[in-house]
Tab-separated table of C-alpha atoms in Angstrom:
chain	number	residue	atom	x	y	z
A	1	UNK	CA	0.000	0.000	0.000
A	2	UNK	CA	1.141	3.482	-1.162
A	3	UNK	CA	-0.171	6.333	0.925
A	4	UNK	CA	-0.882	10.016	-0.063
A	5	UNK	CA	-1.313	13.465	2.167
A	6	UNK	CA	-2.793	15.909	0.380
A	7	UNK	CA	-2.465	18.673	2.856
A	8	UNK	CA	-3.912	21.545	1.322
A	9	UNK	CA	-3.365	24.705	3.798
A	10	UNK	CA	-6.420	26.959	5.004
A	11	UNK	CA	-8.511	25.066	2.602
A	12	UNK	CA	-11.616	25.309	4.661
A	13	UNK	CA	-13.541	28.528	4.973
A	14	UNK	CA	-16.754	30.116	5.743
A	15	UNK	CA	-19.701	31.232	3.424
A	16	UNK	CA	-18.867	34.385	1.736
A	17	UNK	CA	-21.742	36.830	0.439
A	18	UNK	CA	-19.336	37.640	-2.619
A	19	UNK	CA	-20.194	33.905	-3.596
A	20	UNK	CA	-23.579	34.038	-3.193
A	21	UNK	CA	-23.425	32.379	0.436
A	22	UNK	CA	-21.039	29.454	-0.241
A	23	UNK	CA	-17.504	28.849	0.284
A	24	UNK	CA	-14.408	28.341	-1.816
A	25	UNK	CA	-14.930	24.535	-1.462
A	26	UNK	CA	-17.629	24.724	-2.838
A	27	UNK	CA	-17.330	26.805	-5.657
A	28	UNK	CA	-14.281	25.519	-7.001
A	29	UNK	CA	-14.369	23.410	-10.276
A	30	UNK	CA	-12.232	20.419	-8.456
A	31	UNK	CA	-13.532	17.391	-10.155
A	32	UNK	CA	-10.768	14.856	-9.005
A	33	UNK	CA	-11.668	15.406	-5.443
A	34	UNK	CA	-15.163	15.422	-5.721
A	35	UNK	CA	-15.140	12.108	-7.826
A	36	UNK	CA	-13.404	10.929	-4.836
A	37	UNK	CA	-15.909	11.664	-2.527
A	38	UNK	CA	-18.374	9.412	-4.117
A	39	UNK	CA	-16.239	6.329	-2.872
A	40	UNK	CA	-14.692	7.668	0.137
A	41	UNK	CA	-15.032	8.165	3.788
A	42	UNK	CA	-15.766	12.103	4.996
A	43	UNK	CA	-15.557	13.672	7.989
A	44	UNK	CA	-14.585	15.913	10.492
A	45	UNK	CA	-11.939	16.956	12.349
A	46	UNK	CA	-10.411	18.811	14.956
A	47	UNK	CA	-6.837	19.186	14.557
A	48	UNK	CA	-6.257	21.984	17.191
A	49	UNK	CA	-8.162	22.189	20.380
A	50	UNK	CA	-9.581	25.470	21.526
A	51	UNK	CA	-6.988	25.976	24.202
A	52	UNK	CA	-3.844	25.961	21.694
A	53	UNK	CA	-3.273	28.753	19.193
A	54	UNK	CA	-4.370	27.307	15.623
A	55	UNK	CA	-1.025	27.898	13.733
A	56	UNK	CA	0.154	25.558	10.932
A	57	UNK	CA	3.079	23.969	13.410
A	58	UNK	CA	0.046	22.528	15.780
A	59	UNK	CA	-1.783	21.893	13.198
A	60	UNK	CA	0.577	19.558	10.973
A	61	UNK	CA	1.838	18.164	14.315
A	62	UNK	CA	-1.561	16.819	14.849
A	63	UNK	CA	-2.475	15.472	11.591
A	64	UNK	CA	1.412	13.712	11.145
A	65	UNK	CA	-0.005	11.920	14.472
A	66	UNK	CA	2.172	13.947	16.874
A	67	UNK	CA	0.648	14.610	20.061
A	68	UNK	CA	0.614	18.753	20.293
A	69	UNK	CA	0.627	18.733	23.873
A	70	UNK	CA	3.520	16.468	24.210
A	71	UNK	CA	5.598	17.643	21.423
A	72	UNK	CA	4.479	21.630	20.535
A	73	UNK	CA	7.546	24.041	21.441
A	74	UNK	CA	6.996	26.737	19.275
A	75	UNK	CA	7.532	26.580	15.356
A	76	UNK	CA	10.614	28.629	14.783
A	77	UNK	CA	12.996	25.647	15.973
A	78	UNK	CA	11.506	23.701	12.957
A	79	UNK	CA	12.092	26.514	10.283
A	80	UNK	CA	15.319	26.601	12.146
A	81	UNK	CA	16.029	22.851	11.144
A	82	UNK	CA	14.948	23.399	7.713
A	83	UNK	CA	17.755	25.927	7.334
A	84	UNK	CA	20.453	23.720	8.646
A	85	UNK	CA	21.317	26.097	11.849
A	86	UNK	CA	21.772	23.899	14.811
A	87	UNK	CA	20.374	25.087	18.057
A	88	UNK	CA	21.938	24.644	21.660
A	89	UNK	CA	19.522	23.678	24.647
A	90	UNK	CA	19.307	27.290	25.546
A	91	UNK	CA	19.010	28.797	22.048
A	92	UNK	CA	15.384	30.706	21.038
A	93	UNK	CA	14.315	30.461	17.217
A	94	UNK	CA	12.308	33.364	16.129
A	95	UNK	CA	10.488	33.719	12.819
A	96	UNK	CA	11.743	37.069	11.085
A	97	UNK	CA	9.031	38.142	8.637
A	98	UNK	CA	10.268	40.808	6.440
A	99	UNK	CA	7.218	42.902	6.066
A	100	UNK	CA	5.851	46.178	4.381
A	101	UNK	CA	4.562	48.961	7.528
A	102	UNK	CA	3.309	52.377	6.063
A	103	UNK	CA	5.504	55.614	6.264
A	104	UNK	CA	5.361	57.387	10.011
A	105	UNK	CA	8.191	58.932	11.778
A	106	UNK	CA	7.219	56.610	14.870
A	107	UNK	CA	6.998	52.907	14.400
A	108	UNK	CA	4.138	52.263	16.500
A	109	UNK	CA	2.091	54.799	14.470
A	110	UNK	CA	3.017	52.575	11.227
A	111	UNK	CA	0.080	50.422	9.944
A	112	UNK	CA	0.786	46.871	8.722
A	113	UNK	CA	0.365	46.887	4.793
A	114	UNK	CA	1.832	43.878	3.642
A	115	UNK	CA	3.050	40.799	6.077
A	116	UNK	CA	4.788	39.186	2.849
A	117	UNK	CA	6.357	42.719	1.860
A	118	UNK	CA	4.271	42.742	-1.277
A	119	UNK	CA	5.855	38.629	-1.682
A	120	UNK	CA	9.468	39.631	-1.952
A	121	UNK	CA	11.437	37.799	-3.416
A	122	UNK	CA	14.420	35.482	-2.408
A	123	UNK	CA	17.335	37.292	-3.433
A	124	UNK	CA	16.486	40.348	-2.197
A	125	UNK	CA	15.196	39.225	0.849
A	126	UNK	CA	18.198	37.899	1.565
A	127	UNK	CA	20.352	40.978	0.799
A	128	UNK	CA	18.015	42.865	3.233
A	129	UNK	CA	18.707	40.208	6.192
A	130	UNK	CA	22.189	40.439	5.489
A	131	UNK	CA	21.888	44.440	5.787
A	132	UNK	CA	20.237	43.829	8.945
A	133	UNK	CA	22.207	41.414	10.294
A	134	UNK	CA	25.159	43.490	9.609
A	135	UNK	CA	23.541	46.050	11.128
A	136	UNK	CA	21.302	44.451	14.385
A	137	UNK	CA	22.772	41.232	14.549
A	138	UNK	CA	25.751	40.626	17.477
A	139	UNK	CA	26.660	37.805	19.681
A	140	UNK	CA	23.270	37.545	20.888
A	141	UNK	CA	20.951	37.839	18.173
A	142	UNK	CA	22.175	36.337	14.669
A	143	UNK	CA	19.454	36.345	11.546
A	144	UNK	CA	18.849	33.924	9.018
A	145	UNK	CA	18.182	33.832	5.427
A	146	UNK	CA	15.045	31.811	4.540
A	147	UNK	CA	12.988	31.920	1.737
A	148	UNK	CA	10.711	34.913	0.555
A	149	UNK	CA	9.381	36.976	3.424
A	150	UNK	CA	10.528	33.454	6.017
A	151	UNK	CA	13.484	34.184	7.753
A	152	UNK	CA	15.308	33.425	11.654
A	153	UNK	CA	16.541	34.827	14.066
A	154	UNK	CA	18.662	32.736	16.555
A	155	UNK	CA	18.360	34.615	20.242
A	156	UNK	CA	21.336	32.860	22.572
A	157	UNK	CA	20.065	32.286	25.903
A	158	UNK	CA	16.538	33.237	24.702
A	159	UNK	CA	13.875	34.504	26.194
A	160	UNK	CA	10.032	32.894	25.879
A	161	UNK	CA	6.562	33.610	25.985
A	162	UNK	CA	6.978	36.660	24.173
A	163	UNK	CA	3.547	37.657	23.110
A	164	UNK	CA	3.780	39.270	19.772
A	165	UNK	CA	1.101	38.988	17.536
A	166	UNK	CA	1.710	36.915	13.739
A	167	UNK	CA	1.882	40.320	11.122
A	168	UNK	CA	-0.498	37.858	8.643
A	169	UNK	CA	-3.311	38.562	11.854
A	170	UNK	CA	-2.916	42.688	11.883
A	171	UNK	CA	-2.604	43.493	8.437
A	172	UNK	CA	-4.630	47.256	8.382
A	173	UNK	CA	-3.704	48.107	11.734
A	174	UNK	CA	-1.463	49.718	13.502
A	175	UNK	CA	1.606	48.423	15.159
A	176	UNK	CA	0.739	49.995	18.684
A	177	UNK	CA	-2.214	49.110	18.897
A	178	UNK	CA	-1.464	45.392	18.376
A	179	UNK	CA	1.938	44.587	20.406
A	180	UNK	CA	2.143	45.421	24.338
A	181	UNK	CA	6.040	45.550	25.868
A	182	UNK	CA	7.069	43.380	28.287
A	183	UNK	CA	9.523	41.810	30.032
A	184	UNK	CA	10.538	39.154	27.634
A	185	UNK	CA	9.774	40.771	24.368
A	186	UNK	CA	10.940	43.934	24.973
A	187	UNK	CA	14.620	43.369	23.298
A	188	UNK	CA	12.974	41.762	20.497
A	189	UNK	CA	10.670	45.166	19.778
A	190	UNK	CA	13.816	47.390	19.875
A	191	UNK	CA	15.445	45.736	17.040
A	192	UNK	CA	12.312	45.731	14.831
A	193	UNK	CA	12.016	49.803	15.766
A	194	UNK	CA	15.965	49.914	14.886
A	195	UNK	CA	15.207	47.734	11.554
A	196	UNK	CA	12.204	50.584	11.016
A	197	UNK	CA	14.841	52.798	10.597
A	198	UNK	CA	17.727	50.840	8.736
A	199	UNK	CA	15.101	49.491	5.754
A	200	UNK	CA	12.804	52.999	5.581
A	201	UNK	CA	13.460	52.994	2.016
A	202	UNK	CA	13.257	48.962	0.963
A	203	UNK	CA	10.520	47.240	-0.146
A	204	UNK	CA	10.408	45.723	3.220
A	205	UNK	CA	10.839	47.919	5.568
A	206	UNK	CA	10.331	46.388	8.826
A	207	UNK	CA	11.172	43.188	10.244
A	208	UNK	CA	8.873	41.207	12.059
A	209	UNK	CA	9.602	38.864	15.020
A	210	UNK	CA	6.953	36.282	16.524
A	211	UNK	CA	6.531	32.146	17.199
A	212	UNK	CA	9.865	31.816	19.311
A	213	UNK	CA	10.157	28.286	20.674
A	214	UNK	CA	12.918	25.421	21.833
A	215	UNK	CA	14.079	22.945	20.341
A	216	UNK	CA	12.534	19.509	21.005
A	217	UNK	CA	13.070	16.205	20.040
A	218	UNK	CA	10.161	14.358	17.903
A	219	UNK	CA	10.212	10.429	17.890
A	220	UNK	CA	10.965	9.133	14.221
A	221	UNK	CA	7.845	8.690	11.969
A	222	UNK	CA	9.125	5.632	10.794
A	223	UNK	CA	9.397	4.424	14.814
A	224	UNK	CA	6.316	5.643	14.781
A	225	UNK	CA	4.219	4.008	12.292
A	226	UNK	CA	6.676	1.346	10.557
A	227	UNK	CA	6.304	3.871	7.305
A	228	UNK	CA	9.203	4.929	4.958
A	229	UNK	CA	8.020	8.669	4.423
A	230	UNK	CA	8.801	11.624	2.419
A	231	UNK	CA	7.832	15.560	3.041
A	232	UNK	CA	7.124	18.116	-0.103
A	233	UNK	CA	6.437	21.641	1.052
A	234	UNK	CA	7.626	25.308	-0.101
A	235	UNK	CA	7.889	26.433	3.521
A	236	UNK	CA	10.512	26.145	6.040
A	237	UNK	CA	8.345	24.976	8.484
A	238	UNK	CA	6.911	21.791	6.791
A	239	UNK	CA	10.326	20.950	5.947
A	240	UNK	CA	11.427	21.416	9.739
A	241	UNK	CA	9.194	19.001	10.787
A	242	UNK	CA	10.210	16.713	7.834
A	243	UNK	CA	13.618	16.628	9.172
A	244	UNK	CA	12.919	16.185	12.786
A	245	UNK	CA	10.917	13.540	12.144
A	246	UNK	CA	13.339	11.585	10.197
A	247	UNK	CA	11.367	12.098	6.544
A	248	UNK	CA	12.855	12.406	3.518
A	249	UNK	CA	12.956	16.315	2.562
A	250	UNK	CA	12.231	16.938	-1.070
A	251	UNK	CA	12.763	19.880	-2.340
A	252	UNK	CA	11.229	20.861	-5.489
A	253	UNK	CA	12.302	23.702	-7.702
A	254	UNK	CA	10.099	26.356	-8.191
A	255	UNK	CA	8.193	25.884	-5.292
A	256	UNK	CA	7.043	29.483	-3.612
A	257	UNK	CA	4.227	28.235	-1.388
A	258	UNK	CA	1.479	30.895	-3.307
A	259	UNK	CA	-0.169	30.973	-6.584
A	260	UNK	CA	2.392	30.853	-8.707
A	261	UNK	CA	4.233	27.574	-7.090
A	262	UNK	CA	5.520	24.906	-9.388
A	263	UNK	CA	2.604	22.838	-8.722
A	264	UNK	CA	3.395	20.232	-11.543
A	265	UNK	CA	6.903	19.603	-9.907
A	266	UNK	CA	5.423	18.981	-6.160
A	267	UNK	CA	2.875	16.419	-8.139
A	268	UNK	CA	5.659	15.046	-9.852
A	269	UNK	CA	7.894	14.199	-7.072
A	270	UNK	CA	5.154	12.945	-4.685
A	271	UNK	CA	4.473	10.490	-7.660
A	272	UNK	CA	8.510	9.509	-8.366
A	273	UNK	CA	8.493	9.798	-4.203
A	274	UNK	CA	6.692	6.649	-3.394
A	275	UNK	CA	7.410	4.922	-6.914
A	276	UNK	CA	11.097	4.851	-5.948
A	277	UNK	CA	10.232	3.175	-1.897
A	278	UNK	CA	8.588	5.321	-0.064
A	279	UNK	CA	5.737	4.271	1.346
A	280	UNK	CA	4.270	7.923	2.559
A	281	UNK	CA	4.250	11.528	1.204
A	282	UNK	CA	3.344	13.921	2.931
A	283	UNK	CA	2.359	17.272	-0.005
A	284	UNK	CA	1.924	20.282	1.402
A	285	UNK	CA	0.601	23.059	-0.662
A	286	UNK	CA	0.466	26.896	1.044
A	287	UNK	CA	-1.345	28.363	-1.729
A	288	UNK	CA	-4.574	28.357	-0.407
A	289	UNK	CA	-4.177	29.635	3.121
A	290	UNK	CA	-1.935	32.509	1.543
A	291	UNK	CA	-4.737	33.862	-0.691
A	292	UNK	CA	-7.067	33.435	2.655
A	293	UNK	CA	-4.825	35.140	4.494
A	294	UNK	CA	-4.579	38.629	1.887
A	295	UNK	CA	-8.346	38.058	1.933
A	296	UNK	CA	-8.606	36.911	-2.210
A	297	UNK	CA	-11.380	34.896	-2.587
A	298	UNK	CA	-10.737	34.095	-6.610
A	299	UNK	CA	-7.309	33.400	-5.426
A	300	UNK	CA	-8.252	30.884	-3.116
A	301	UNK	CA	-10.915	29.363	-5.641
A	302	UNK	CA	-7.769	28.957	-7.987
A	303	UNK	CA	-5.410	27.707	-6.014
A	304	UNK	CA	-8.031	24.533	-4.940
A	305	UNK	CA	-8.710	24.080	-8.312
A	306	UNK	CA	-5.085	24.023	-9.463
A	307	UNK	CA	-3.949	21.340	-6.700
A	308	UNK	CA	-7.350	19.634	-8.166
A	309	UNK	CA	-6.236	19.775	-11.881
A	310	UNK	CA	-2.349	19.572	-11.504
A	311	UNK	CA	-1.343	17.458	-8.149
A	312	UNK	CA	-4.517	14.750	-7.501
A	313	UNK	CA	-5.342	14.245	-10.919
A	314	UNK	CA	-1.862	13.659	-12.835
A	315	UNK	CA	-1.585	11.771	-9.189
A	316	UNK	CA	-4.272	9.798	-9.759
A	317	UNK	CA	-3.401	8.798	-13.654
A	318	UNK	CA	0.531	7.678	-11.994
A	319	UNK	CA	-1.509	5.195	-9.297
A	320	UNK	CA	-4.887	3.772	-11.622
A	321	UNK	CA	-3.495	0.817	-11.326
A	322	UNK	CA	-2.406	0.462	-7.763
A	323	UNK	CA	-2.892	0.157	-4.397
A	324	UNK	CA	-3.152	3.359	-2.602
A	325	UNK	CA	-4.771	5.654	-0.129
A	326	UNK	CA	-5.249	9.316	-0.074
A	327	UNK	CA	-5.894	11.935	2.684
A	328	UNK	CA	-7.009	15.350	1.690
A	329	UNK	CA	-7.589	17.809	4.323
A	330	UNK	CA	-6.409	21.663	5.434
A	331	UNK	CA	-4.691	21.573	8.532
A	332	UNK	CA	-7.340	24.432	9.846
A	333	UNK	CA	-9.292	26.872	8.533
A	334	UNK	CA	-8.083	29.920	6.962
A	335	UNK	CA	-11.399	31.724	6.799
A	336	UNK	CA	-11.049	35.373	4.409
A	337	UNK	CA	-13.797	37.226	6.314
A	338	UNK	CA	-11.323	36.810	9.411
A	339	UNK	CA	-7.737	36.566	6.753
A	340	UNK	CA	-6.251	34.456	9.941
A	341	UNK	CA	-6.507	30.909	11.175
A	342	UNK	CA	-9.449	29.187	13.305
A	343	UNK	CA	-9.547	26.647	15.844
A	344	UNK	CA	-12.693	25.191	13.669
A	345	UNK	CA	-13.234	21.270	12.783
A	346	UNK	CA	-11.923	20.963	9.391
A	347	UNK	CA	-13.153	18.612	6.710
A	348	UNK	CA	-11.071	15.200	5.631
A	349	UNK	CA	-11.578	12.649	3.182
A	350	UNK	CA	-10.222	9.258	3.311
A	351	UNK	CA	-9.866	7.428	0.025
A	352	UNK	CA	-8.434	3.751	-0.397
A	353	UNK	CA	-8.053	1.456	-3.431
A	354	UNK	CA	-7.582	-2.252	-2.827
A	355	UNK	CA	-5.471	-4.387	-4.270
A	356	UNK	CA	-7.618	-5.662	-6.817
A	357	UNK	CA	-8.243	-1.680	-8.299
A	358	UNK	CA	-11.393	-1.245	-6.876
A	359	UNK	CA	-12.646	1.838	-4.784
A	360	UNK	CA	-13.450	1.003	-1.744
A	361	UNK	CA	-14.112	3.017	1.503
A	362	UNK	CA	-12.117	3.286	4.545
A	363	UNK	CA	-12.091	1.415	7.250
A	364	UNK	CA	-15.606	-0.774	6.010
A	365	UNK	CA	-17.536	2.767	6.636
A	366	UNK	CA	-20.045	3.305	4.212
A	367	UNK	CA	-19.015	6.090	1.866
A	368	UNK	CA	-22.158	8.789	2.180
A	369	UNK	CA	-25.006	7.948	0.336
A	370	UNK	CA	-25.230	11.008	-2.984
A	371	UNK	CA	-21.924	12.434	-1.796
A	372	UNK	CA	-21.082	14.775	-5.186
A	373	UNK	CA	-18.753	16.899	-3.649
A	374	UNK	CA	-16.070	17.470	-1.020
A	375	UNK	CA	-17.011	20.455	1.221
A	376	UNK	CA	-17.184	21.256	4.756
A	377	UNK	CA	-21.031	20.931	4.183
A	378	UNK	CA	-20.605	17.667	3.056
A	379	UNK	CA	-18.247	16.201	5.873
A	380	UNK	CA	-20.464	17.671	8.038
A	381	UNK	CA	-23.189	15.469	6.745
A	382	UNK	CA	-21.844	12.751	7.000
A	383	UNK	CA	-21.837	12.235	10.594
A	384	UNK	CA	-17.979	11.530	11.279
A	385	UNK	CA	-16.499	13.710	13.426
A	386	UNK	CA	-12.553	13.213	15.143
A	387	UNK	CA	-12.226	14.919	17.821
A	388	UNK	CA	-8.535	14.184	18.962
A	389	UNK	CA	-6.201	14.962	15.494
A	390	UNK	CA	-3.577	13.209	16.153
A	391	UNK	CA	-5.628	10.059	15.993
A	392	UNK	CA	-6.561	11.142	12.203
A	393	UNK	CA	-2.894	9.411	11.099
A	394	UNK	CA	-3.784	6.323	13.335
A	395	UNK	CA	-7.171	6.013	11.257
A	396	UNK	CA	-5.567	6.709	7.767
A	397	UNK	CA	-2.634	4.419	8.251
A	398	UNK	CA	-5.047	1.481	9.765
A	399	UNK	CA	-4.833	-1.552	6.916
């Protein structure tokens, strides 16, 4: 048995008036999934709990079948992995956005305009961390070049719990009005006031530091579950995890984690992925929690029905003949009326071909009875609902 994740980011969403009261689920033209969902088992389920922050590192944690309360300790320390730096025990890992704040001659009056500094690219991205590295960085703090807007910052003997809001939740407001100084943070919001100054004129002109955390070990997925597995994502952070959980990293060229990412490629090596031994990938495509994020509803309609036309289907062609099993599902809701994350039940499907080529359910559940679609209306309906997440990889891998 070959087995598929189809993790599609901030997938699932909430009825929008500008679509005449339905979501982006359901008004994408995504035939390969909803041909699935004849012959598969839907559901629910709740990858984050309502105590933990609903961020992408909880999230993924939970549906890879890590336990988030026994293994979450802050996703910066996985983006830090991803980048090769190796952290000691008392080393903090701090995501470094590079971000776009309007003109003001006090930084606090600035207003967040763009938390992806109008999607900067690589190259000069990293010119501007080396400029404020250069600049900011010393024997305490040293920054890291990621990709696009993603970048590190490694604090030596770190501080925690340092309270500062993700940019992607305040775009349109102002930077007072959404950070509060205290005793652990406020080093941290004297070098993003210094970088105010250092990038004024640069298309990013701010830095941006949140999501500190430890590093921690994760036991190997192949301990885990007996499963040779592979990880395919454009973002640090999915690639962190990859490597701390003993995965095979792939990295795929072209790959920008929005619109415009080489989804063909990620298809393509998910398919050559378990054709050459591995017996799990794990594809994760950012696209559509990006577009939720900037609040573009056509985007996020096009980015669902791009991983529908040019990862499952070519996908599906590669395995016709074979024995596989699929799992699509966002890791939580990216809703655009809110342009963050929720702590919402998100929608799954489970699909599973025997051996003999036939389409079969999941774990002998009956598949829902005039199932045309796969929306959060739908796996709603059909009565399955998970309420711990990190059971979901339990379920999917159960034979």
């Amino acid at each position: 048995m070959k087995y598929l994740v189809l993790l599609c980011d901030g997938m699932s969403d909430y009825p929008i008036e500008k679509l005449g009261g339905i979501t982006p689920m359901q008004a994408a033209k995504k035939p390969a999934m909803d041909r699935l969902a004849a012959v598969s088992e839907l559901g629910l389920v709740k990858t984050v709990q309502d105590h933990m922050k609903p961020g992408s590192d909880v999230a993924n944690l939970s549906i890879l079948g890590y336990d988030p309360e026994l293994y979450y300790s802050g996703r910066s320390p996985y983006e830090a992995a991803s980048m090769g730096i190796k952290l000691a025990s008392s080393d903090v890992a701090i995501r470094c956005n590079l971000v776009k704040l309007s003109d003001a001659d006090d930084f606090r009056d600035a207003v967040m305009l763009s938390y992806c500094a109008d999607d900067i690219h690589t190259d000069e991205a990293a010119e501007l961390i080396a400029l404020v590295n250069t600049n900011l960085g010393s024997e305490q703090f040293k920054f890291y070049t990621g990709i696009q807007y993603r970048h590190c910052l490694i604090w030596k003997n770190g501080k925690l719990n340092l309270n500062i809001i993700p940019p992607h939740d305040i775009t349109g407001r102002r930077v007072g009005d959404c950070i509060e100084v205290n005793e652990n943070n406020a080093e941290l919001l004297a070098l993003m006031q210094k970088s105010y100054k250092l990038l004024k004129s640069k298309q990013a002109n701010s830095i941006w530091l949140w999501g500190e955390g430890k590093s921690r070990d994760l036991p190997l997925f192949s301990d885990k579950y007996n499963k040779k597995a592979a990880m395919i994502s454009a973002v640090d952070l999915l690639k962190g995890i990859g490597k701390f959980t003993g995965m095979d990293v792939i990295s795929v060229p072209g790959a920008t984690g929005y619109l415009d990412t080489n989804f063909t490629g990620k298809s393509n090596a998910a398919i050559n992925a378990l054709k050459s031994g591995a017996d799990l990938v794990y594809l994760h495509i950012e696209a559509p929690d990006e577009c939720g994020h900037r609040g573009e509803v056509e985007g996020k309609i096009k980015a669902l029905e791009l991983i529908d036309e040019l990862v499952l289907a070519p996908f599906l062609e590669a395995f016709k003949d074979e024995k596989i099993k699929i799992l699509i599902c966002p890791d939580h809701a990216t809703p655009l009326s809110l342009r963050t994350h929720t702590n919402d039940p998100v929608p799954y499907l489970i699909y599973d071909r025997s051996a003999s080529g036939g389409n079969t359910p999941c774990g002998g559940s009956s598949p829902i009875k005039g199932a045309k679609t796969f929306t959060e209306e739908t796996a709603k309906a059909s009565g399955n609902f998970i309420k711990i997440g990190h059971t979901l990889m339990e379920k999917f891998l159960d034979e």
